[in-house]
mmCIF file of C-alpha atoms in Angstrom:
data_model
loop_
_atom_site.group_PDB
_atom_site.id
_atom_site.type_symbol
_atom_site.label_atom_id
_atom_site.label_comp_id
_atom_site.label_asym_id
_atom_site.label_seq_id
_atom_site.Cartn_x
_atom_site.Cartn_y
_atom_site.Cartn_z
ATOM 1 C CA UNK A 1 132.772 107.056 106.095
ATOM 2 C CA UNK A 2 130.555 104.607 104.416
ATOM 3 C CA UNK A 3 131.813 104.311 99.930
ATOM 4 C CA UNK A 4 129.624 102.401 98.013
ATOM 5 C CA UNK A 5 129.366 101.230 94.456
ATOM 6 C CA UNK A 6 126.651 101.148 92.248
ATOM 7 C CA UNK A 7 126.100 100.113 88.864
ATOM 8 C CA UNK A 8 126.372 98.602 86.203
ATOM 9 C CA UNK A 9 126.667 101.335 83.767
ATOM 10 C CA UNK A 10 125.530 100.121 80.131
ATOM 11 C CA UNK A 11 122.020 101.797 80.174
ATOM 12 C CA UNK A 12 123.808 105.342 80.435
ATOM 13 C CA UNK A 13 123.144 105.743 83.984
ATOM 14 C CA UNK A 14 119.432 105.007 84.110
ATOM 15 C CA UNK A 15 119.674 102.247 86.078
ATOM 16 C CA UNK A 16 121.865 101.254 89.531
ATOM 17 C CA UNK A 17 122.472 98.545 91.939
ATOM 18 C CA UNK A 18 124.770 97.724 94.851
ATOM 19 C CA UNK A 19 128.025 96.520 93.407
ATOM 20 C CA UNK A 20 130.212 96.295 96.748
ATOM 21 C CA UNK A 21 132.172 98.365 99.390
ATOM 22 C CA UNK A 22 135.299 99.028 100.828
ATOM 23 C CA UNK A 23 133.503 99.831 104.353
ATOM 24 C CA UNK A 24 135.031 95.927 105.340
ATOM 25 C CA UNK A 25 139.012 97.272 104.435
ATOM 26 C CA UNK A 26 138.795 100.947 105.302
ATOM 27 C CA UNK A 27 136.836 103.364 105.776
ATOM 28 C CA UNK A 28 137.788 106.750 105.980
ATOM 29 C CA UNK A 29 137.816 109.966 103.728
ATOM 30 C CA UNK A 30 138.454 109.583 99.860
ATOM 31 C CA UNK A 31 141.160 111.541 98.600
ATOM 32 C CA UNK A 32 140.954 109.964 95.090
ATOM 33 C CA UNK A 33 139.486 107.089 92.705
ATOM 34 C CA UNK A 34 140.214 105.485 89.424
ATOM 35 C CA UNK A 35 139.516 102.650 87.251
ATOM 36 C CA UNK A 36 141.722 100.941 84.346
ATOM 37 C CA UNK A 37 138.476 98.952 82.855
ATOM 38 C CA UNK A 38 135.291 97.717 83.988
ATOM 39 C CA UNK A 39 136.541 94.962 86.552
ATOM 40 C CA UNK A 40 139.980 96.941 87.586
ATOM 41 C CA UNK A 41 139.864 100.163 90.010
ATOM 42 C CA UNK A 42 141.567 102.024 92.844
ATOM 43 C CA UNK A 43 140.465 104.272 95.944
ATOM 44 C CA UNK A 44 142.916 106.435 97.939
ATOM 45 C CA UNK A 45 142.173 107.430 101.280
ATOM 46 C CA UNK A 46 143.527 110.202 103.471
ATOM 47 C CA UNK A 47 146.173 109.136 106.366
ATOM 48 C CA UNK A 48 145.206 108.679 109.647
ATOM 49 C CA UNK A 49 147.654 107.146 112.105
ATOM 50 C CA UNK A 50 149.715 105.614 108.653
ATOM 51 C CA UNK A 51 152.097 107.521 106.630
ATOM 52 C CA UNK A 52 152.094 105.127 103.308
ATOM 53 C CA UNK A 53 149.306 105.711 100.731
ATOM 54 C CA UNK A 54 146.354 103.660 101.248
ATOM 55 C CA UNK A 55 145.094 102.364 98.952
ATOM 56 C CA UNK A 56 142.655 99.569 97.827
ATOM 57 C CA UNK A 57 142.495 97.530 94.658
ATOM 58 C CA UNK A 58 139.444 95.610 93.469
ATOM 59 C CA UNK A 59 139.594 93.383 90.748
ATOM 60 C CA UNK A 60 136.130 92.292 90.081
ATOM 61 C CA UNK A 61 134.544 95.386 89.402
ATOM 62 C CA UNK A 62 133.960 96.785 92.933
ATOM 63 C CA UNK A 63 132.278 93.552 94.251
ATOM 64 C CA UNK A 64 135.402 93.007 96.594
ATOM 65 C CA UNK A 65 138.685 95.096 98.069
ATOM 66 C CA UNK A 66 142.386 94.463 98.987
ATOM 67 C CA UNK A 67 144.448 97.039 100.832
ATOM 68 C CA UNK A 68 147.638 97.441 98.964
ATOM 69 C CA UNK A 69 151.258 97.764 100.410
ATOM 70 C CA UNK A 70 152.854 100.997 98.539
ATOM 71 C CA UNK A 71 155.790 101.856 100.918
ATOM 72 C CA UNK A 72 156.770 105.376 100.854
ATOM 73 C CA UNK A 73 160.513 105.908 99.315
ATOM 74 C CA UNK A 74 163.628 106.260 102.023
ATOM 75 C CA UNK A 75 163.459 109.725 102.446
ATOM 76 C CA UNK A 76 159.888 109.896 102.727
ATOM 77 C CA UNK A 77 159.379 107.552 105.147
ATOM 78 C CA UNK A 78 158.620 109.828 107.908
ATOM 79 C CA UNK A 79 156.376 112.112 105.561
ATOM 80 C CA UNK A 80 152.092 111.758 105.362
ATOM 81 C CA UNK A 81 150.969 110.398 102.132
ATOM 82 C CA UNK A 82 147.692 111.153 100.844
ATOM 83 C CA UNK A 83 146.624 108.857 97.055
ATOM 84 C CA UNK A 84 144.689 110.864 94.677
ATOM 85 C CA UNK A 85 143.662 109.400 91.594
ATOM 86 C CA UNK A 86 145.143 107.238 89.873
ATOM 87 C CA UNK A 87 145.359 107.647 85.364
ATOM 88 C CA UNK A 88 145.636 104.149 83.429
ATOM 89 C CA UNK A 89 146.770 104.085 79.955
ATOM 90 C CA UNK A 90 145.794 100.066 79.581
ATOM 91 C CA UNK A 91 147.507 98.160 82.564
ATOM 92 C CA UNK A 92 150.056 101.443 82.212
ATOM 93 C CA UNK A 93 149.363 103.651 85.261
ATOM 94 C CA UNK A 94 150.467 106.772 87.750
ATOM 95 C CA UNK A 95 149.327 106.884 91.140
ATOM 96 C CA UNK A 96 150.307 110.353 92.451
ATOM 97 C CA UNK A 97 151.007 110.663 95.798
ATOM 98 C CA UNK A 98 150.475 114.175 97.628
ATOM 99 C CA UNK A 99 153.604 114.122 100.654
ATOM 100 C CA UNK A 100 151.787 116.759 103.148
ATOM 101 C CA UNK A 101 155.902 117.609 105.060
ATOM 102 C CA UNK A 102 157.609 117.641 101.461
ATOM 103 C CA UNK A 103 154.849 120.428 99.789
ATOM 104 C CA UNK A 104 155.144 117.897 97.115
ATOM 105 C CA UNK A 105 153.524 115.254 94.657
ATOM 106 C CA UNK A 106 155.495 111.887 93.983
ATOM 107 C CA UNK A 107 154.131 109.345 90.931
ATOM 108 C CA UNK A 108 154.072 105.682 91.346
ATOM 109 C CA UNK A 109 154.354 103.634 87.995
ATOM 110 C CA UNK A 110 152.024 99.987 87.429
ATOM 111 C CA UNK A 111 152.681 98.268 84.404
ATOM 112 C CA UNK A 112 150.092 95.785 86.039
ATOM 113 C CA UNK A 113 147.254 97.679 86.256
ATOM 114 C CA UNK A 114 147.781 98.407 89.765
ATOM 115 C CA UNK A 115 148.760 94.987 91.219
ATOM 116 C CA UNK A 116 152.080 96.340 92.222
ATOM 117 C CA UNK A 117 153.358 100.180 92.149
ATOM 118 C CA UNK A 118 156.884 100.836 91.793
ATOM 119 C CA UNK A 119 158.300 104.263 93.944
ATOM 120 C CA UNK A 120 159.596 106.972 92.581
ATOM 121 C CA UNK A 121 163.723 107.012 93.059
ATOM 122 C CA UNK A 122 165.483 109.085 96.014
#
């Protein structure tokens, strides 16, 4: 799976060029995306062989991309994970986090915009 960005977006969509791609970090399907402002965004992918969310931060708009570590919480450990997107209030933000063996949806908190997610409790 090849994700691209394009942009920028001031002229309403009229316009687009090649921004950057996560092809480099991961590439597999897109379960969700997000951004917090114009430099600060998230994509979740769908688990393959890992049970954590992935999930990859860029901080320059989309020009470059970081895997993140979110650990699952103890008793989730063993569960599939799959990010959909994220909701920023500010550098305020929920990541929730569909568990595919718990039929359920957990929400990580950032007060960072995303930096660093903190689990829900056990």
């Amino acid at each position: 799976m090849y994700i691209y960005l394009y942009g920028p977006y001031e002229d309403g969509g009229k316009t687009w060029t090649f921004v950057g791609s996560t092809n480099d970090v991961y590439r597999h399907v897109v379960t969700g995306a997000g951004f917090a402002n114009k430099d600060i965004g998230l994509i979740g992918f769908r688990y393959e062989n890992n049970h954590e969310p992935i999930v990859c931060l860029t901080t320059d708009g989309g020009k470059t991309w970081s895997l993140q570590n979110i650990p699952l919480p103890g008793k989730y450990k063993e569960d599939y994970a799959t990010p959909l997107s994220p909701v920023f209030n500010n550098a305020q933000g929920i990541l929730p986090v569909a568990l595919r063996d718990h039929n359920k949806t957990i929400n990580y908190m950032t007060t960072d915009y995303g930096v660093h997610w903190t689990a829900p409790e056990d």
